[in-house]
Short mmCIF file of N, CA and C in Angstrom, two decimals:
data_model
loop_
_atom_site.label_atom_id
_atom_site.label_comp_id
_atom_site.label_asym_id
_atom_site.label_seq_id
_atom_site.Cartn_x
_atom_site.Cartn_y
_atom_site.Cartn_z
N UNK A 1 -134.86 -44.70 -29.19
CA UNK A 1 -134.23 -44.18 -30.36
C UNK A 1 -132.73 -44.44 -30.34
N UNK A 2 -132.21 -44.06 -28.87
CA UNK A 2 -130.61 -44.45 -29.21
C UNK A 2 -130.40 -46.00 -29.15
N UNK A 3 -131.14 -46.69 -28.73
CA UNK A 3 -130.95 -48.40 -28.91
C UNK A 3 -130.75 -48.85 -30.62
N UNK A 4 -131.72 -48.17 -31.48
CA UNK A 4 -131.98 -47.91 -32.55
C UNK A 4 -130.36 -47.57 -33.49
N UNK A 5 -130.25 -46.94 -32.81
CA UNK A 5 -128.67 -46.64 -33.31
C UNK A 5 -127.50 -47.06 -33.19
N UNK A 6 -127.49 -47.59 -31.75
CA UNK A 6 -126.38 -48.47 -31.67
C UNK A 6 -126.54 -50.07 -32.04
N UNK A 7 -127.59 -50.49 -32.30
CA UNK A 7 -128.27 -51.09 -33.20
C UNK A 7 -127.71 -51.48 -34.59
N UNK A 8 -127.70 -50.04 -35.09
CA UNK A 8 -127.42 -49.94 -36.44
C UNK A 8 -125.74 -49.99 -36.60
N UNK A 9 -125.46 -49.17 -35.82
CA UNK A 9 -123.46 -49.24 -35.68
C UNK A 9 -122.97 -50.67 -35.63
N UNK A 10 -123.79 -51.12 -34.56
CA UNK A 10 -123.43 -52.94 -34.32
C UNK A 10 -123.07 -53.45 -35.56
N UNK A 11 -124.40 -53.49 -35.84
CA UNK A 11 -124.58 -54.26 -37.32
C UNK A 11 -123.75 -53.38 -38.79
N UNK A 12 -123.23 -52.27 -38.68
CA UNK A 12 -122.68 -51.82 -39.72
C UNK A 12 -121.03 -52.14 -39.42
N UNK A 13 -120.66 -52.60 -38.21
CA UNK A 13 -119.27 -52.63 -37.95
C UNK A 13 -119.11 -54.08 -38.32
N UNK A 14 -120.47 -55.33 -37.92
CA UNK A 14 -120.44 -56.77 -38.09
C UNK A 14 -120.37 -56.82 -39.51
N UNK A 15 -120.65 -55.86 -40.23
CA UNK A 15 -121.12 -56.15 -41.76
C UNK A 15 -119.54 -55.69 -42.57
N UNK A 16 -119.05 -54.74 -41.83
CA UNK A 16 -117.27 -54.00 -42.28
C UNK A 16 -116.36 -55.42 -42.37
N UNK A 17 -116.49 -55.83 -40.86
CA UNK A 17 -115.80 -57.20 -40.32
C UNK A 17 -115.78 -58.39 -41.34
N UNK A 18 -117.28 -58.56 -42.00
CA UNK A 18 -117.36 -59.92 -42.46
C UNK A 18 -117.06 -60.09 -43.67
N UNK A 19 -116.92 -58.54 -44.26
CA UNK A 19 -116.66 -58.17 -45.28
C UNK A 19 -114.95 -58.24 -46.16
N UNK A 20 -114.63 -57.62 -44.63
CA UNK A 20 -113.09 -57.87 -44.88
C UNK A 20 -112.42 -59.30 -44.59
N UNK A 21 -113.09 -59.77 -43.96
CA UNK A 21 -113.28 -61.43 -43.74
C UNK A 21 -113.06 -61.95 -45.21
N UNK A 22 -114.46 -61.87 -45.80
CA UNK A 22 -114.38 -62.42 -47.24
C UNK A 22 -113.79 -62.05 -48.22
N UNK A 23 -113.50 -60.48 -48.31
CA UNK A 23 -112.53 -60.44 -49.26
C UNK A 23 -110.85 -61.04 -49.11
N UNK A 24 -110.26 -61.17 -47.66
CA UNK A 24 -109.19 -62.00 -47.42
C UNK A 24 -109.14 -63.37 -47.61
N UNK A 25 -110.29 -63.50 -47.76
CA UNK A 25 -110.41 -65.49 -48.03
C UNK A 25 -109.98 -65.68 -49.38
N UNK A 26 -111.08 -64.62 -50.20
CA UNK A 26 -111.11 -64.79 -51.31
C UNK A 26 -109.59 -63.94 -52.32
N UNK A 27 -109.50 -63.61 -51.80
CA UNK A 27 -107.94 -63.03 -52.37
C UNK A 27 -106.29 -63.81 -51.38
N UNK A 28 -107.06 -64.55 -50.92
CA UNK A 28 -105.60 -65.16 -50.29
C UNK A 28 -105.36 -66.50 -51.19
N UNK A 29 -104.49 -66.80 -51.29
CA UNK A 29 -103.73 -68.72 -51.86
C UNK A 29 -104.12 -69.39 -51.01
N UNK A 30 -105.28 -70.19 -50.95
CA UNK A 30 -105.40 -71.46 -50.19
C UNK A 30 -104.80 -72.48 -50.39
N UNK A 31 -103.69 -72.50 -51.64
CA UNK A 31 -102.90 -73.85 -52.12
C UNK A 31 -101.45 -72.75 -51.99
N UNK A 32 -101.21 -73.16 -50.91
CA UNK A 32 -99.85 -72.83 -50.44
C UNK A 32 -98.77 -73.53 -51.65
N UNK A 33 -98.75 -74.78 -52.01
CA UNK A 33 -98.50 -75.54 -52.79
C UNK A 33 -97.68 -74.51 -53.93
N UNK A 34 -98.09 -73.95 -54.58
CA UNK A 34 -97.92 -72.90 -55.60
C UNK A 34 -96.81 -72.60 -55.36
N UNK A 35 -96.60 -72.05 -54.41
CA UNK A 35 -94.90 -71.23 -53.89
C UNK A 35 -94.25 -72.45 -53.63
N UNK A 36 -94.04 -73.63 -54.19
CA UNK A 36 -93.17 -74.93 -53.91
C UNK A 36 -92.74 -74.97 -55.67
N UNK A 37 -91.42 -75.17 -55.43
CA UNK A 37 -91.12 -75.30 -57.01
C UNK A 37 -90.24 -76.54 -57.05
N UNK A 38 -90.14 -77.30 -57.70
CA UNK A 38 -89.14 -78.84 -57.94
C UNK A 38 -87.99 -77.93 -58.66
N UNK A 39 -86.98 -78.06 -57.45
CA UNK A 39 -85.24 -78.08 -58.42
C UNK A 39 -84.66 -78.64 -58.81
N UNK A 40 -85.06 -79.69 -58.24
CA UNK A 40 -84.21 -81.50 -58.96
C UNK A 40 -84.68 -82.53 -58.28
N UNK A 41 -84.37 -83.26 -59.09
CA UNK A 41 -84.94 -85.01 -58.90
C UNK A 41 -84.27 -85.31 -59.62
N UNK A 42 -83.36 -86.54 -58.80
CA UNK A 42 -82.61 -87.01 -59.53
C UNK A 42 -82.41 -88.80 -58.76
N UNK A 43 -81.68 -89.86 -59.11
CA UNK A 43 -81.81 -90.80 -59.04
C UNK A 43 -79.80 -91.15 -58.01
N UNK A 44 -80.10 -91.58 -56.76
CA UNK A 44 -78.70 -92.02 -56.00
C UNK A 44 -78.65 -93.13 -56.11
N UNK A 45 -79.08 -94.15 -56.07
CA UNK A 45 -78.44 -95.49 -56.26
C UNK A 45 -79.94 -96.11 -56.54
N UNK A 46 -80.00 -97.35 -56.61
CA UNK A 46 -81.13 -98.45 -57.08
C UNK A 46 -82.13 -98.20 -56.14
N UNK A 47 -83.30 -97.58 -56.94
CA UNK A 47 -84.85 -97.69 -56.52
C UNK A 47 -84.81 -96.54 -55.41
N UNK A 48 -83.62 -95.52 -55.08
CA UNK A 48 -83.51 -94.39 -54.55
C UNK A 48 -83.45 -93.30 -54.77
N UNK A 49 -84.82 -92.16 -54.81
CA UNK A 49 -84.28 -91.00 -55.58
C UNK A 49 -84.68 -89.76 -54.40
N UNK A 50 -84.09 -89.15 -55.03
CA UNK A 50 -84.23 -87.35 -54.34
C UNK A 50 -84.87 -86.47 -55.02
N UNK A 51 -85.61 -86.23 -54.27
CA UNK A 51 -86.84 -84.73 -54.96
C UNK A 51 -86.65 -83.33 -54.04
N UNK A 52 -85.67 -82.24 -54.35
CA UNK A 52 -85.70 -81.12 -53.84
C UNK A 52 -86.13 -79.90 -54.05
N UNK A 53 -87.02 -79.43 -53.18
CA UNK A 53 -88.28 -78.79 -53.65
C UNK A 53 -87.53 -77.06 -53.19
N UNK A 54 -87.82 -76.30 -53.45
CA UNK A 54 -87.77 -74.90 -52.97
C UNK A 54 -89.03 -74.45 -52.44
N UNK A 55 -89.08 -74.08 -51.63
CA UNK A 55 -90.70 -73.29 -50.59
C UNK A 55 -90.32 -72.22 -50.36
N UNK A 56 -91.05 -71.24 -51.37
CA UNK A 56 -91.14 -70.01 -51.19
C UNK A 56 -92.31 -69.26 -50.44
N UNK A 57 -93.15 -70.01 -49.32
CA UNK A 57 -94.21 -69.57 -48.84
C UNK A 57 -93.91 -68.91 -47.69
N UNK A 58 -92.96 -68.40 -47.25
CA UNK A 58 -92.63 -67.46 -46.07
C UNK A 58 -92.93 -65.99 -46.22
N UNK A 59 -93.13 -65.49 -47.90
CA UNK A 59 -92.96 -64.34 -47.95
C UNK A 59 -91.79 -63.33 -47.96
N UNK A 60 -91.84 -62.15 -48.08
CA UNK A 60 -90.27 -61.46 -48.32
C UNK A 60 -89.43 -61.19 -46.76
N UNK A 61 -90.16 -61.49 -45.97
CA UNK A 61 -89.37 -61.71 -45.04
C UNK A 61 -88.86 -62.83 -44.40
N UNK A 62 -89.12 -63.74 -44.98
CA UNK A 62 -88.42 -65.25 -44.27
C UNK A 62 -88.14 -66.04 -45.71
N UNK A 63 -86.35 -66.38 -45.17
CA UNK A 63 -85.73 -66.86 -46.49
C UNK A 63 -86.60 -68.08 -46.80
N UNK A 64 -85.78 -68.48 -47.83
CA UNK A 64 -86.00 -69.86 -48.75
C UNK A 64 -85.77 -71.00 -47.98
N UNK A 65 -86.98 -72.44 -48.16
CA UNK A 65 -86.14 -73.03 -47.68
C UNK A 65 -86.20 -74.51 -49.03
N UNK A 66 -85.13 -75.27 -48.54
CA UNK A 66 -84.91 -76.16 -49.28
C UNK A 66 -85.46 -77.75 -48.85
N UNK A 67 -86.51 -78.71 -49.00
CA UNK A 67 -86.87 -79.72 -48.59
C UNK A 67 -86.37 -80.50 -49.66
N UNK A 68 -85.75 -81.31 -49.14
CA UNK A 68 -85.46 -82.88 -49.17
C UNK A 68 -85.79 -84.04 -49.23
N UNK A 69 -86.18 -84.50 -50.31
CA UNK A 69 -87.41 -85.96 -49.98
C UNK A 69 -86.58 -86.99 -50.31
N UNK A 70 -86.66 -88.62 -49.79
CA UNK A 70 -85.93 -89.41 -50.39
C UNK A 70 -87.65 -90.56 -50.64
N UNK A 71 -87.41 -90.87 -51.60
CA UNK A 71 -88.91 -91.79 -52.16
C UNK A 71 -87.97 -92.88 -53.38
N UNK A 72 -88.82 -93.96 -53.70
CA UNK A 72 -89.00 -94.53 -53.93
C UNK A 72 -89.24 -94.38 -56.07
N UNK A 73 -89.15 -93.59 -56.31
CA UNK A 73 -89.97 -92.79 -57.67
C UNK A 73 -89.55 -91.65 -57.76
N UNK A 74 -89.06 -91.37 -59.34
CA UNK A 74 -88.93 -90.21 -59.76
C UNK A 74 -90.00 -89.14 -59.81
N UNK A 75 -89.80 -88.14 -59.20
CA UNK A 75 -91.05 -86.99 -59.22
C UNK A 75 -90.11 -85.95 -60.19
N UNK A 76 -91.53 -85.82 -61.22
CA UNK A 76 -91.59 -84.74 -62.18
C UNK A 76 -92.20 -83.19 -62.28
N UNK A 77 -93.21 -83.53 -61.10
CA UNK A 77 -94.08 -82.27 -61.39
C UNK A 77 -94.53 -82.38 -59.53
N UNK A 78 -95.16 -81.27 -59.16
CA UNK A 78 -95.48 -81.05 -58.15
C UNK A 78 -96.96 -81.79 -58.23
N UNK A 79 -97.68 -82.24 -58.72
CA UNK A 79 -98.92 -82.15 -58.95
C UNK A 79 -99.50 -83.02 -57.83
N UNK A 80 -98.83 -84.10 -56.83
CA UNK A 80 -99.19 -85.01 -56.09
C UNK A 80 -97.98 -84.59 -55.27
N UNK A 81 -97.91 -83.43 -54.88
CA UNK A 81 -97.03 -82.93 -53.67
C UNK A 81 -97.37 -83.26 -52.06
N UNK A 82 -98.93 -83.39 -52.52
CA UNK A 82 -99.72 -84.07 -51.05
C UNK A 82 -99.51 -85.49 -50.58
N UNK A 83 -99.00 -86.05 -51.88
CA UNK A 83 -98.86 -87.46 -51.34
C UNK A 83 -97.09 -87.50 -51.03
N UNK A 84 -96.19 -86.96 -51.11
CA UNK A 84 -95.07 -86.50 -50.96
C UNK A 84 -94.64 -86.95 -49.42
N UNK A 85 -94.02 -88.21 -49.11
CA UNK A 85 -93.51 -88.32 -47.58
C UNK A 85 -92.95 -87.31 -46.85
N UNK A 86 -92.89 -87.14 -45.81
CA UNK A 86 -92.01 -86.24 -45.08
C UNK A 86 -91.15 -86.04 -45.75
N UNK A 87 -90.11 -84.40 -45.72
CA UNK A 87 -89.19 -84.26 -46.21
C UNK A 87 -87.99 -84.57 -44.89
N UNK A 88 -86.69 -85.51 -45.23
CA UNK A 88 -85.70 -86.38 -44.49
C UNK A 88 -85.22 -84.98 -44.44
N UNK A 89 -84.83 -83.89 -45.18
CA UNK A 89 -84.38 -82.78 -44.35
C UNK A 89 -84.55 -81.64 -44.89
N UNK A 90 -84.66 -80.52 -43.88
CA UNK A 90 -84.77 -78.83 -44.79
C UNK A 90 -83.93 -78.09 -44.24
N UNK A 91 -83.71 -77.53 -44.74
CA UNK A 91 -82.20 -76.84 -44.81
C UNK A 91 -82.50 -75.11 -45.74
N UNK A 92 -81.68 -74.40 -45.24
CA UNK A 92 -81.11 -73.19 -45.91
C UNK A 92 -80.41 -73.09 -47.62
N UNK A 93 -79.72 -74.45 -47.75
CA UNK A 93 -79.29 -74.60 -49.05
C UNK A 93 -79.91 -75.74 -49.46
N UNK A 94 -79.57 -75.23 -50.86
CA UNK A 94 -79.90 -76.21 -51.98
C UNK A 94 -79.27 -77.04 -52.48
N UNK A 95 -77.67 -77.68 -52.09
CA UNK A 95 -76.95 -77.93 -52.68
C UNK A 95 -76.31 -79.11 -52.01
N UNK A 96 -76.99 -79.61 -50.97
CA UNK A 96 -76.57 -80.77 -49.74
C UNK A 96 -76.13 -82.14 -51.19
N UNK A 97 -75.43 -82.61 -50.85
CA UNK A 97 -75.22 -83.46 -51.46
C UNK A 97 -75.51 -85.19 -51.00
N UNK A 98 -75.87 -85.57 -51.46
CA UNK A 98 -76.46 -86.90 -51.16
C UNK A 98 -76.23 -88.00 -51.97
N UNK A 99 -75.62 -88.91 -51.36
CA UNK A 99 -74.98 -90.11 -51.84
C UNK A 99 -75.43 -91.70 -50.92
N UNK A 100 -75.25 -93.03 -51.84
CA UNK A 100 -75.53 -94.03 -51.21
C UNK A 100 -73.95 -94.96 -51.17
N UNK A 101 -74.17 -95.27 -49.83
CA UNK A 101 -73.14 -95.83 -49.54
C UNK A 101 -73.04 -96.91 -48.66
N UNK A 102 -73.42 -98.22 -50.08
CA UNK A 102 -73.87 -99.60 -49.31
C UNK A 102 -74.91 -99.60 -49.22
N UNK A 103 -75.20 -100.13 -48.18
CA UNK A 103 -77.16 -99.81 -47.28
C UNK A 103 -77.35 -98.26 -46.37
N UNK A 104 -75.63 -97.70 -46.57
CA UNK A 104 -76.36 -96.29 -46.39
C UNK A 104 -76.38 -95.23 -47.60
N UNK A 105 -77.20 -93.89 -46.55
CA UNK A 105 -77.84 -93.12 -47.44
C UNK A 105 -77.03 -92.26 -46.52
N UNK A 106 -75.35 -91.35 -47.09
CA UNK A 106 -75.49 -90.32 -46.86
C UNK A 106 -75.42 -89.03 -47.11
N UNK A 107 -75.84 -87.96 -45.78
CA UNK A 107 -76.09 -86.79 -46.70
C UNK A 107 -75.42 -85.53 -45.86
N UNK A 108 -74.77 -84.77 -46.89
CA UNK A 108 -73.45 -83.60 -46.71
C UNK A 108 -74.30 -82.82 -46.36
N UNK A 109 -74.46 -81.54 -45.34
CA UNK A 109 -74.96 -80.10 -46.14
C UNK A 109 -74.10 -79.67 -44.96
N UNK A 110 -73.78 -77.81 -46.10
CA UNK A 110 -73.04 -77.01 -45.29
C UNK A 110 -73.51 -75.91 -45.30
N UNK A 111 -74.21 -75.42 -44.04
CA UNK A 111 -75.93 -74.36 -44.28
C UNK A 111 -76.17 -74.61 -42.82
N UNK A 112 -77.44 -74.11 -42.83
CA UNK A 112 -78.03 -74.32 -41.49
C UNK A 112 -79.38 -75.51 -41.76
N UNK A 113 -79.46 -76.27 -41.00
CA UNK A 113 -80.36 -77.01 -41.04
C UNK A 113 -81.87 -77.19 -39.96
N UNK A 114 -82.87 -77.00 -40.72
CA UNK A 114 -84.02 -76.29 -39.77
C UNK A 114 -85.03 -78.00 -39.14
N UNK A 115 -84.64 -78.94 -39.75
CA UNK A 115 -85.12 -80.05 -39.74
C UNK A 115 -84.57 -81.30 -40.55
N UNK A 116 -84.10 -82.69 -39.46
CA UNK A 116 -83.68 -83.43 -40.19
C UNK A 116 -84.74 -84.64 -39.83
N UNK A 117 -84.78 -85.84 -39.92
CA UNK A 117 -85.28 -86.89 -39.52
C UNK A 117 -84.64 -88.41 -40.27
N UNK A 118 -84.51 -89.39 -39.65
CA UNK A 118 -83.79 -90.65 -40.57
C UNK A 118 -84.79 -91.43 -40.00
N UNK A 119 -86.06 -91.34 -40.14
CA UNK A 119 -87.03 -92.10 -39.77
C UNK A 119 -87.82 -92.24 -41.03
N UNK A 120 -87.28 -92.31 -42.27
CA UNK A 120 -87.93 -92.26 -43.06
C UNK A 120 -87.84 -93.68 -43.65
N UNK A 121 -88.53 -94.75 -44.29
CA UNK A 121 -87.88 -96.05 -44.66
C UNK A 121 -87.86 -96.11 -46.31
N UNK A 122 -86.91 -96.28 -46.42
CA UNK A 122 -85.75 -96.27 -47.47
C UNK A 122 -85.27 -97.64 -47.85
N UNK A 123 -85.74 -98.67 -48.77
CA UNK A 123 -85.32 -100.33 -48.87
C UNK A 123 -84.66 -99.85 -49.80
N UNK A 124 -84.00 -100.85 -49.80
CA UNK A 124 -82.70 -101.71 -50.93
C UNK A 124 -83.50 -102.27 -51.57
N UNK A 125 -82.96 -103.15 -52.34
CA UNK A 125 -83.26 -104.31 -53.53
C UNK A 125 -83.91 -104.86 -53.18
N UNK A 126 -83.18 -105.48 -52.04
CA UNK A 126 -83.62 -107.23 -50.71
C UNK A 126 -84.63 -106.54 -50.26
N UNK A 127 -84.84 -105.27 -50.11
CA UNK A 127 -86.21 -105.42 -49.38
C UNK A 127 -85.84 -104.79 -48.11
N UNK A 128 -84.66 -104.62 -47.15
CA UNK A 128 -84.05 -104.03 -46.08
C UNK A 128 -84.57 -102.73 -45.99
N UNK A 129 -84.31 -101.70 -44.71
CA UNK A 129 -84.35 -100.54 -44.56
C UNK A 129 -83.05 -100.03 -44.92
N UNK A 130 -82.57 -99.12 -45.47
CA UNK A 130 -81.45 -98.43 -45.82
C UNK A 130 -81.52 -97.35 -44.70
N UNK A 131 -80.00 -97.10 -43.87
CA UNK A 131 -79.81 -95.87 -42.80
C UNK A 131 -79.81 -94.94 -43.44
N UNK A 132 -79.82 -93.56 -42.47
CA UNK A 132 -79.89 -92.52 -43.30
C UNK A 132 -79.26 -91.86 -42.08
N UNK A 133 -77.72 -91.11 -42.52
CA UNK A 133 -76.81 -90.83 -41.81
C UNK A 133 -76.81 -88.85 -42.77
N UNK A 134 -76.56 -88.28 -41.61
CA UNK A 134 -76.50 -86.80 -41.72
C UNK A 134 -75.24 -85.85 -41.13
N UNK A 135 -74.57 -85.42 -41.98
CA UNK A 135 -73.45 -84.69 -41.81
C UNK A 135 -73.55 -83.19 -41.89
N UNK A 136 -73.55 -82.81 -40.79
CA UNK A 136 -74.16 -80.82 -41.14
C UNK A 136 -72.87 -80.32 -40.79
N UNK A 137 -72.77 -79.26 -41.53
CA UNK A 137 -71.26 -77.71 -40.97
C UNK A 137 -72.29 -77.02 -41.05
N UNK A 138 -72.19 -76.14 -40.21
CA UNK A 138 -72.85 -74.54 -39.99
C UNK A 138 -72.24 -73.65 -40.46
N UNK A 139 -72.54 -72.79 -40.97
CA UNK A 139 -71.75 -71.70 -42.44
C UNK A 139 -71.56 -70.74 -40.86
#
């Protein structure tokens, strides 16, 4: 009789568990995506543009951050955010300034910077890789 019962507890605690399981699946954002908003896109020199996104997926306790894309194409809408190269940098602000200069690409920010990379390839006209040079101040 008491096998019987703990039996039943088992299975009423597995059934609490799987329960709250599914309702967290089903009430959570599986498209993180959503909390990404486009602040600008705009165009730096020939066949070079910048898409800076805001990611608000940290929640109210972890600030904003700001990603940085340099591509090939003007982006309008988030809608192919998956196909979106690495972002060349993320940062605390929104306001890094980015300029081409020659065959380089460079870029101001005065913030904290959480990730940069210049491994991104970036052609010219000719067809070249364009550098990608990074200037940070820490606020």
């Amino acid at each position: 009789m008491r096998e019987k019962m703990v039996i039943k507890i088992m299975l009423f605690i597995g059934g609490v568990i799987c329960g709250a399981v599914a309702l967290l699946y089903l009430f959570s954002d599986p498209d993180q995506l959503n909390k990404s908003h486009l602040v600008e896109s705009y165009q730096v020199c020939d066949g070079v543009y910048v898409s800076v996104l805001l990611d608000d997926t940290g929640g109210a306790t972890v600030p904003f951050f700001y990603q940085y894309y340099l591509m090939d194409h003007h982006v309008v809408s988030l809608k192919d955010k998956k196909q979106l190269p690495a972002p060349v940098l993320i940062s605390d602000v929104g306001s890094a300034k980015i300029i081409c200069d020659g065959n380089r690409i460079r870029i101001n920010v005065t913030g904290r910077v959480f990730e940069f990379t210049n491994r991104v390839l970036v052609k010219n006209a000719q067809g070249s890789a364009r550098h990608i040079d990074l200037v940070a101040i820490s606020q």
